[in-house]
């Protein structure tokens, strides 16, 4: 994903992550998601999470600083 974002010309303003298939978010996934958000934000790019189930949203709000 980051390779595609870096190669894009012009740079995207946002990346949409379709979370339809996710029923939960474990700690490893949450940490990877947080790193992705930090990298994208550093590059001025927003991450939009679409179709997230309630447990995924709860995990993100509870454990990540992405809101």
PDB file of C-alpha atoms in Angstrom:
ATOM      1  CA  UNK A   1       0.000   0.000   0.000  1.00  0.00           C
ATOM      2  CA  UNK A   2       2.688   2.492   0.952  1.00  0.00           C
ATOM      3  CA  UNK A   3       4.590   1.689  -2.236  1.00  0.00           C
ATOM      4  CA  UNK A   4       1.529   2.515  -4.317  1.00  0.00           C
ATOM      5  CA  UNK A   5       0.952   5.720  -2.368  1.00  0.00           C
ATOM      6  CA  UNK A   6       4.592   6.766  -2.761  1.00  0.00           C
ATOM      7  CA  UNK A   7       4.520   6.030  -6.506  1.00  0.00           C
ATOM      8  CA  UNK A   8       1.270   7.901  -7.146  1.00  0.00           C
ATOM      9  CA  UNK A   9       1.484  11.143  -9.078  1.00  0.00           C
ATOM     10  CA  UNK A  10      -0.141  13.271  -7.904  1.00  0.00           C
ATOM     11  CA  UNK A  11      -0.068  12.116  -4.302  1.00  0.00           C
ATOM     12  CA  UNK A  12      -3.464  11.095  -2.961  1.00  0.00           C
ATOM     13  CA  UNK A  13      -5.156  13.246  -0.339  1.00  0.00           C
ATOM     14  CA  UNK A  14      -6.703  10.162   1.272  1.00  0.00           C
ATOM     15  CA  UNK A  15      -6.555   6.379   1.305  1.00  0.00           C
ATOM     16  CA  UNK A  16      -9.769   4.402   1.871  1.00  0.00           C
ATOM     17  CA  UNK A  17      -9.443   1.158   3.819  1.00  0.00           C
ATOM     18  CA  UNK A  18     -12.425  -1.153   3.313  1.00  0.00           C
ATOM     19  CA  UNK A  19     -12.866  -2.939   6.647  1.00  0.00           C
ATOM     20  CA  UNK A  20     -15.960  -4.908   5.633  1.00  0.00           C
ATOM     21  CA  UNK A  21     -14.223  -8.271   6.118  1.00  0.00           C
ATOM     22  CA  UNK A  22     -12.810  -7.436   9.574  1.00  0.00           C
ATOM     23  CA  UNK A  23     -14.813  -8.697  12.548  1.00  0.00           C
ATOM     24  CA  UNK A  24     -12.183  -7.771  15.128  1.00  0.00           C
ATOM     25  CA  UNK A  25      -8.848  -6.022  15.462  1.00  0.00           C
ATOM     26  CA  UNK A  26      -6.092  -7.831  17.359  1.00  0.00           C
ATOM     27  CA  UNK A  27      -3.178  -6.011  18.968  1.00  0.00           C
ATOM     28  CA  UNK A  28      -0.745  -6.738  16.141  1.00  0.00           C
ATOM     29  CA  UNK A  29      -3.197  -5.447  13.535  1.00  0.00           C
ATOM     30  CA  UNK A  30      -3.952  -2.409  15.666  1.00  0.00           C
ATOM     31  CA  UNK A  31      -0.255  -1.589  15.968  1.00  0.00           C
ATOM     32  CA  UNK A  32       0.254  -1.957  12.213  1.00  0.00           C
ATOM     33  CA  UNK A  33      -2.767   0.234  11.536  1.00  0.00           C
ATOM     34  CA  UNK A  34      -1.445   2.889  13.896  1.00  0.00           C
ATOM     35  CA  UNK A  35       1.943   2.885  12.118  1.00  0.00           C
ATOM     36  CA  UNK A  36       0.163   3.230   8.777  1.00  0.00           C
ATOM     37  CA  UNK A  37      -1.882   6.172  10.050  1.00  0.00           C
ATOM     38  CA  UNK A  38       1.222   7.901  11.408  1.00  0.00           C
ATOM     39  CA  UNK A  39       3.116   7.430   8.118  1.00  0.00           C
ATOM     40  CA  UNK A  40       0.225   8.649   6.004  1.00  0.00           C
ATOM     41  CA  UNK A  41      -0.379  11.655   8.271  1.00  0.00           C
ATOM     42  CA  UNK A  42       3.321  12.544   8.101  1.00  0.00           C
ATOM     43  CA  UNK A  43       2.895  12.664   4.321  1.00  0.00           C
ATOM     44  CA  UNK A  44      -0.272  14.769   4.597  1.00  0.00           C
ATOM     45  CA  UNK A  45      -2.576  11.892   3.645  1.00  0.00           C
ATOM     46  CA  UNK A  46      -5.739  10.913   5.524  1.00  0.00           C
ATOM     47  CA  UNK A  47      -6.767   7.307   6.132  1.00  0.00           C
ATOM     48  CA  UNK A  48     -10.512   6.696   5.906  1.00  0.00           C
ATOM     49  CA  UNK A  49     -11.835   3.413   7.296  1.00  0.00           C
ATOM     50  CA  UNK A  50     -15.049   2.347   5.575  1.00  0.00           C
ATOM     51  CA  UNK A  51     -17.642  -0.217   6.640  1.00  0.00           C
ATOM     52  CA  UNK A  52     -15.982  -1.044   9.970  1.00  0.00           C
ATOM     53  CA  UNK A  53     -17.927  -3.321  12.306  1.00  0.00           C
ATOM     54  CA  UNK A  54     -18.596  -2.128  15.870  1.00  0.00           C
ATOM     55  CA  UNK A  55     -15.875  -4.300  17.503  1.00  0.00           C
ATOM     56  CA  UNK A  56     -13.274  -2.905  15.108  1.00  0.00           C
ATOM     57  CA  UNK A  57     -14.353   0.659  15.819  1.00  0.00           C
ATOM     58  CA  UNK A  58     -14.331  -0.007  19.580  1.00  0.00           C
ATOM     59  CA  UNK A  59     -10.809  -1.471  19.398  1.00  0.00           C
ATOM     60  CA  UNK A  60      -9.572   1.457  17.337  1.00  0.00           C
ATOM     61  CA  UNK A  61     -11.052   4.064  19.648  1.00  0.00           C
ATOM     62  CA  UNK A  62      -9.851   2.255  22.768  1.00  0.00           C
ATOM     63  CA  UNK A  63      -6.326   1.427  21.645  1.00  0.00           C
ATOM     64  CA  UNK A  64      -5.294   3.795  18.907  1.00  0.00           C
ATOM     65  CA  UNK A  65      -4.809   7.496  18.517  1.00  0.00           C
ATOM     66  CA  UNK A  66      -6.389   7.617  15.061  1.00  0.00           C
ATOM     67  CA  UNK A  67      -9.638   9.452  15.766  1.00  0.00           C
TER      68      UNK A  67
END
